[in-house]
PDB file of C-alpha atoms in Angstrom:
ATOM      1  CA  UNK A1267     -25.105  18.661 -49.534  1.00 74.00           C
ATOM      2  CA  UNK A1268     -21.850  17.289 -48.056  1.00 82.00           C
ATOM      3  CA  UNK A1269     -20.494  18.818 -44.897  1.00 80.00           C
ATOM      4  CA  UNK A1270     -17.495  21.029 -45.449  1.00 84.00           C
ATOM      5  CA  UNK A1271     -14.729  21.143 -42.916  1.00 86.00           C
ATOM      6  CA  UNK A1272     -11.874  23.471 -42.245  1.00 86.00           C
ATOM      7  CA  UNK A1273      -8.925  22.266 -40.266  1.00 85.00           C
ATOM      8  CA  UNK A1274      -6.587  25.162 -39.654  1.00 86.00           C
ATOM      9  CA  UNK A1275      -3.094  24.128 -38.645  1.00 86.00           C
ATOM     10  CA  UNK A1276      -0.945  26.911 -37.236  1.00 85.00           C
ATOM     11  CA  UNK A1277       2.704  25.908 -37.163  1.00 84.00           C
ATOM     12  CA  UNK A1278       3.763  28.372 -34.488  1.00 79.00           C
ATOM     13  CA  UNK A1279       7.081  30.020 -35.282  1.00 78.00           C
ATOM     14  CA  UNK A1280       7.630  27.961 -38.435  1.00 83.00           C
ATOM     15  CA  UNK A1281       8.454  30.684 -40.911  1.00 82.00           C
ATOM     16  CA  UNK A1282       8.614  29.993 -44.619  1.00 86.00           C
ATOM     17  CA  UNK A1283      10.863  32.630 -46.243  1.00 83.00           C
ATOM     18  CA  UNK A1284      11.477  36.047 -44.768  1.00 84.00           C
ATOM     19  CA  UNK A1285       8.789  38.711 -44.861  1.00 83.00           C
ATOM     20  CA  UNK A1286       9.291  42.218 -46.281  1.00 85.00           C
ATOM     21  CA  UNK A1287       9.707  43.637 -42.761  1.00 83.00           C
ATOM     22  CA  UNK A1288      12.305  41.022 -41.737  1.00 82.00           C
ATOM     23  CA  UNK A1289      15.047  43.597 -41.188  1.00 85.00           C
ATOM     24  CA  UNK A1290      12.855  45.438 -38.662  1.00 81.00           C
ATOM     25  CA  UNK A1291      12.737  42.333 -36.466  1.00 76.00           C
ATOM     26  CA  UNK A1292      16.224  40.913 -36.978  1.00 77.00           C
ATOM     27  CA  UNK A1293      14.871  38.154 -39.226  1.00 80.00           C
ATOM     28  CA  UNK A1294      16.862  38.767 -42.399  1.00 86.00           C
ATOM     29  CA  UNK A1295      17.368  35.409 -44.121  1.00 86.00           C
ATOM     30  CA  UNK A1296      14.721  33.695 -42.008  1.00 85.00           C
ATOM     31  CA  UNK A1297      13.284  30.431 -43.319  1.00 87.00           C
ATOM     32  CA  UNK A1298      12.823  28.166 -40.311  1.00 86.00           C
ATOM     33  CA  UNK A1299      11.373  25.254 -42.276  1.00 88.00           C
ATOM     34  CA  UNK A1300      14.270  25.213 -44.736  1.00 88.00           C
ATOM     35  CA  UNK A1301      16.851  25.474 -41.954  1.00 88.00           C
ATOM     36  CA  UNK A1302      15.276  22.545 -40.086  1.00 89.00           C
ATOM     37  CA  UNK A1303      15.028  20.439 -43.243  1.00 89.00           C
ATOM     38  CA  UNK A1304      18.645  21.210 -44.177  1.00 88.00           C
ATOM     39  CA  UNK A1305      19.915  20.361 -40.675  1.00 90.00           C
ATOM     40  CA  UNK A1306      18.178  17.013 -40.279  1.00 89.00           C
ATOM     41  CA  UNK A1307      15.974  14.610 -42.181  1.00 84.00           C
ATOM     42  CA  UNK A1308      12.527  16.184 -41.988  1.00 86.00           C
ATOM     43  CA  UNK A1309       9.931  13.452 -41.499  1.00 90.00           C
ATOM     44  CA  UNK A1310       6.446  14.968 -41.576  1.00 92.00           C
ATOM     45  CA  UNK A1311       4.625  12.768 -44.112  1.00 93.00           C
ATOM     46  CA  UNK A1312       1.130  13.890 -43.139  1.00 94.00           C
ATOM     47  CA  UNK A1313       1.990  17.582 -43.486  1.00 93.00           C
ATOM     48  CA  UNK A1314       3.751  16.855 -46.789  1.00 93.00           C
ATOM     49  CA  UNK A1315       0.647  15.015 -48.063  1.00 94.00           C
ATOM     50  CA  UNK A1316      -1.450  18.054 -47.120  1.00 93.00           C
ATOM     51  CA  UNK A1317       0.773  20.327 -49.228  1.00 92.00           C
ATOM     52  CA  UNK A1318       3.441  21.704 -46.891  1.00 91.00           C
ATOM     53  CA  UNK A1319       6.252  21.068 -49.364  1.00 90.00           C
ATOM     54  CA  UNK A1320       4.337  22.851 -52.115  1.00 92.00           C
ATOM     55  CA  UNK A1321       4.616  26.156 -50.257  1.00 89.00           C
ATOM     56  CA  UNK A1322       8.010  25.596 -48.629  1.00 82.00           C
ATOM     57  CA  UNK A1323      10.177  26.885 -51.484  1.00 82.00           C
ATOM     58  CA  UNK A1324      12.974  24.658 -50.223  1.00 84.00           C
ATOM     59  CA  UNK A1325      14.874  21.929 -52.056  1.00 85.00           C
ATOM     60  CA  UNK A1326      15.065  20.023 -48.765  1.00 85.00           C
ATOM     61  CA  UNK A1327      11.278  19.743 -48.321  1.00 88.00           C
ATOM     62  CA  UNK A1328       9.483  17.198 -50.489  1.00 89.00           C
ATOM     63  CA  UNK A1329       6.595  18.389 -52.663  1.00 90.00           C
ATOM     64  CA  UNK A1330       3.419  16.392 -53.206  1.00 89.00           C
ATOM     65  CA  UNK A1331       1.888  16.150 -56.692  1.00 91.00           C
ATOM     66  CA  UNK A1332      -1.702  15.653 -55.534  1.00 93.00           C
ATOM     67  CA  UNK A1333      -2.100  17.107 -52.036  1.00 94.00           C
ATOM     68  CA  UNK A1334      -5.035  15.824 -49.972  1.00 93.00           C
ATOM     69  CA  UNK A1335      -6.024  19.356 -48.978  1.00 92.00           C
ATOM     70  CA  UNK A1336      -6.092  22.955 -50.044  1.00 90.00           C
ATOM     71  CA  UNK A1337      -3.110  24.738 -48.622  1.00 88.00           C
ATOM     72  CA  UNK A1338      -1.694  28.192 -48.377  1.00 86.00           C
ATOM     73  CA  UNK A1339       0.613  30.399 -46.455  1.00 83.00           C
ATOM     74  CA  UNK A1340      -0.084  33.715 -44.855  1.00 84.00           C
ATOM     75  CA  UNK A1341       1.940  36.692 -43.852  1.00 83.00           C
ATOM     76  CA  UNK A1342       1.391  39.080 -41.004  1.00 84.00           C
ATOM     77  CA  UNK A1343      -0.818  42.035 -41.948  1.00 89.00           C
ATOM     78  CA  UNK A1344      -0.762  43.656 -38.514  1.00 90.00           C
ATOM     79  CA  UNK A1345       1.959  45.799 -37.048  1.00 86.00           C
ATOM     80  CA  UNK A1346       3.954  43.591 -34.716  1.00 81.00           C
ATOM     81  CA  UNK A1347       5.305  40.104 -34.711  1.00 77.00           C
ATOM     82  CA  UNK A1348       4.146  37.706 -32.034  1.00 77.00           C
ATOM     83  CA  UNK A1349       1.345  35.257 -31.292  1.00 77.00           C
ATOM     84  CA  UNK A1350      -0.720  37.921 -29.552  1.00 80.00           C
ATOM     85  CA  UNK A1351      -0.731  39.883 -32.809  1.00 84.00           C
ATOM     86  CA  UNK A1352      -0.785  37.043 -35.317  1.00 84.00           C
ATOM     87  CA  UNK A1353      -3.445  34.702 -34.003  1.00 84.00           C
ATOM     88  CA  UNK A1354      -6.248  37.326 -33.979  1.00 87.00           C
ATOM     89  CA  UNK A1355      -5.036  38.328 -37.442  1.00 88.00           C
ATOM     90  CA  UNK A1356      -6.043  34.890 -38.713  1.00 88.00           C
ATOM     91  CA  UNK A1357      -9.618  35.841 -37.818  1.00 88.00           C
ATOM     92  CA  UNK A1358      -9.306  39.243 -39.471  1.00 90.00           C
ATOM     93  CA  UNK A1359      -8.383  41.489 -36.540  1.00 92.00           C
ATOM     94  CA  UNK A1360      -5.625  43.705 -37.914  1.00 93.00           C
ATOM     95  CA  UNK A1361      -3.747  46.053 -35.587  1.00 91.00           C
ATOM     96  CA  UNK A1362      -2.019  49.218 -36.770  1.00 92.00           C
ATOM     97  CA  UNK A1363       0.210  49.696 -33.727  1.00 89.00           C
ATOM     98  CA  UNK A1364       2.442  46.927 -32.396  1.00 85.00           C
ATOM     99  CA  UNK A1365       2.009  45.834 -28.805  1.00 82.00           C
ATOM    100  CA  UNK A1366       4.823  46.989 -26.528  1.00 79.00           C
ATOM    101  CA  UNK A1367       7.681  44.590 -25.957  1.00 76.00           C
ATOM    102  CA  UNK A1368       9.975  44.378 -22.970  1.00 78.00           C
ATOM    103  CA  UNK A1369      13.254  42.727 -24.003  1.00 76.00           C
ATOM    104  CA  UNK A1370      14.918  43.804 -20.741  1.00 82.00           C
ATOM    105  CA  UNK A1371      11.988  43.073 -18.448  1.00 85.00           C
ATOM    106  CA  UNK A1372       8.929  45.154 -17.636  1.00 89.00           C
ATOM    107  CA  UNK A1373       9.247  48.820 -16.758  1.00 89.00           C
ATOM    108  CA  UNK A1374       8.593  49.841 -13.127  1.00 92.00           C
ATOM    109  CA  UNK A1375       5.328  51.471 -14.236  1.00 94.00           C
ATOM    110  CA  UNK A1376       4.052  48.281 -15.882  1.00 91.00           C
ATOM    111  CA  UNK A1377       5.068  46.187 -12.864  1.00 93.00           C
ATOM    112  CA  UNK A1378       3.342  48.584 -10.464  1.00 95.00           C
ATOM    113  CA  UNK A1379       0.109  48.501 -12.482  1.00 95.00           C
ATOM    114  CA  UNK A1380       0.334  44.697 -12.643  1.00 93.00           C
ATOM    115  CA  UNK A1381       0.776  44.388  -8.875  1.00 94.00           C
ATOM    116  CA  UNK A1382      -2.140  46.748  -8.260  1.00 94.00           C
ATOM    117  CA  UNK A1383      -4.386  44.896 -10.719  1.00 94.00           C
ATOM    118  CA  UNK A1384      -3.605  41.479  -9.227  1.00 92.00           C
ATOM    119  CA  UNK A1385      -3.445  42.498  -5.586  1.00 93.00           C
ATOM    120  CA  UNK A1386       0.028  41.008  -5.252  1.00 93.00           C
ATOM    121  CA  UNK A1387       2.447  42.808  -2.942  1.00 93.00           C
ATOM    122  CA  UNK A1388       5.655  41.669  -4.635  1.00 94.00           C
ATOM    123  CA  UNK A1389       6.721  39.764  -7.724  1.00 93.00           C
ATOM    124  CA  UNK A1390       9.468  37.330  -8.672  1.00 92.00           C
ATOM    125  CA  UNK A1391      11.885  37.864 -11.541  1.00 90.00           C
ATOM    126  CA  UNK A1392      11.510  40.391 -14.313  1.00 89.00           C
ATOM    127  CA  UNK A1393      13.776  39.509 -17.171  1.00 82.00           C
ATOM    128  CA  UNK A1394      13.417  38.296 -20.707  1.00 76.00           C
ATOM    129  CA  UNK A1395      13.107  34.505 -20.711  1.00 73.00           C
ATOM    130  CA  UNK A1396      10.877  31.787 -22.084  1.00 67.00           C
ATOM    131  CA  UNK A1397       8.074  30.771 -19.776  1.00 66.00           C
ATOM    132  CA  UNK A1398       9.551  27.306 -19.348  1.00 76.00           C
ATOM    133  CA  UNK A1399      12.824  28.839 -18.117  1.00 80.00           C
ATOM    134  CA  UNK A1400      10.981  31.119 -15.702  1.00 80.00           C
ATOM    135  CA  UNK A1401       9.036  28.124 -14.402  1.00 84.00           C
ATOM    136  CA  UNK A1402      12.264  26.164 -13.867  1.00 88.00           C
ATOM    137  CA  UNK A1403      13.943  29.068 -12.099  1.00 90.00           C
ATOM    138  CA  UNK A1404      11.045  30.542 -10.123  1.00 90.00           C
ATOM    139  CA  UNK A1405       8.220  27.998 -10.196  1.00 89.00           C
ATOM    140  CA  UNK A1406       8.828  26.432  -6.794  1.00 92.00           C
ATOM    141  CA  UNK A1407       9.217  29.824  -5.114  1.00 94.00           C
ATOM    142  CA  UNK A1408       6.063  31.062  -6.850  1.00 91.00           C
ATOM    143  CA  UNK A1409       4.042  28.090  -5.595  1.00 92.00           C
ATOM    144  CA  UNK A1410       5.521  28.463  -2.093  1.00 94.00           C
ATOM    145  CA  UNK A1411       5.007  32.250  -1.805  1.00 93.00           C
ATOM    146  CA  UNK A1412       2.154  32.971  -4.221  1.00 91.00           C
ATOM    147  CA  UNK A1413       4.189  35.824  -5.671  1.00 93.00           C
ATOM    148  CA  UNK A1414       3.725  36.072  -9.463  1.00 91.00           C
ATOM    149  CA  UNK A1415       6.729  35.209 -11.611  1.00 87.00           C
ATOM    150  CA  UNK A1416       7.211  37.907 -14.240  1.00 86.00           C
ATOM    151  CA  UNK A1417       9.058  37.634 -17.511  1.00 77.00           C
ATOM    152  CA  UNK A1418       9.086  39.280 -20.892  1.00 66.00           C
ATOM    153  CA  UNK A1419       7.154  36.550 -22.694  1.00 58.00           C
ATOM    154  CA  UNK A1420       3.449  36.167 -23.402  1.00 45.00           C
ATOM    155  CA  UNK A1421       3.045  32.502 -22.514  1.00 43.00           C
ATOM    156  CA  UNK A1422       0.979  31.526 -19.492  1.00 41.00           C
ATOM    157  CA  UNK A1423       2.898  30.488 -16.428  1.00 43.00           C
ATOM    158  CA  UNK A1424       0.681  29.739 -13.465  1.00 44.00           C
ATOM    159  CA  UNK A1425      -2.439  31.876 -13.222  1.00 46.00           C
ATOM    160  CA  UNK A1426      -4.152  30.135 -10.314  1.00 48.00           C
ATOM    161  CA  UNK A1427      -2.913  32.521  -7.622  1.00 49.00           C
ATOM    162  CA  UNK A1428      -3.814  35.697  -9.506  1.00 48.00           C
ATOM    163  CA  UNK A1429      -7.590  35.414  -9.546  1.00 52.00           C
ATOM    164  CA  UNK A1430      -7.436  34.891 -13.318  1.00 46.00           C
ATOM    165  CA  UNK A1431      -9.670  32.095 -14.632  1.00 51.00           C
ATOM    166  CA  UNK A1432      -7.675  29.209 -16.079  1.00 48.00           C
ATOM    167  CA  UNK A1433      -9.289  28.486 -19.443  1.00 46.00           C
ATOM    168  CA  UNK A1434      -6.844  25.823 -20.550  1.00 42.00           C
ATOM    169  CA  UNK A1435      -9.070  22.900 -19.541  1.00 44.00           C
TER     170      UNK A1435
END
């Protein structure tokens, strides 16, 4: 019997048409793939050959008559809209309550619990920003002082000083 393989490609943040709950998240009219393809020449021949254009519903994304793979698109079944919610959903873990979000930074209660849990005395920052921005703004001070840089995003910054195992290697 031949070996069967599954290669799951998650195109993080690459939405294809808006979802029914788009208005709840400020995503009315969302279709990231179409907007990218309309703005510039989209050159992703391997993804097109795997069937991306066949699910894109966009005149600017080429379809492929005989894709080299089975393809499909999914929509969020869980309450919430972020990687922390969506990635476990791929494996079947569906949440009924969205995780809390902190668009204006973490509340004092959350920060206090974080400091207690990590043993840190003080923190740096506490606003809404992408991890790369926080690293640019606070990274050197974090490395120099060991104080954790906090921001309202879920991406990893620098976990070495917090006693948290780094599982990225």
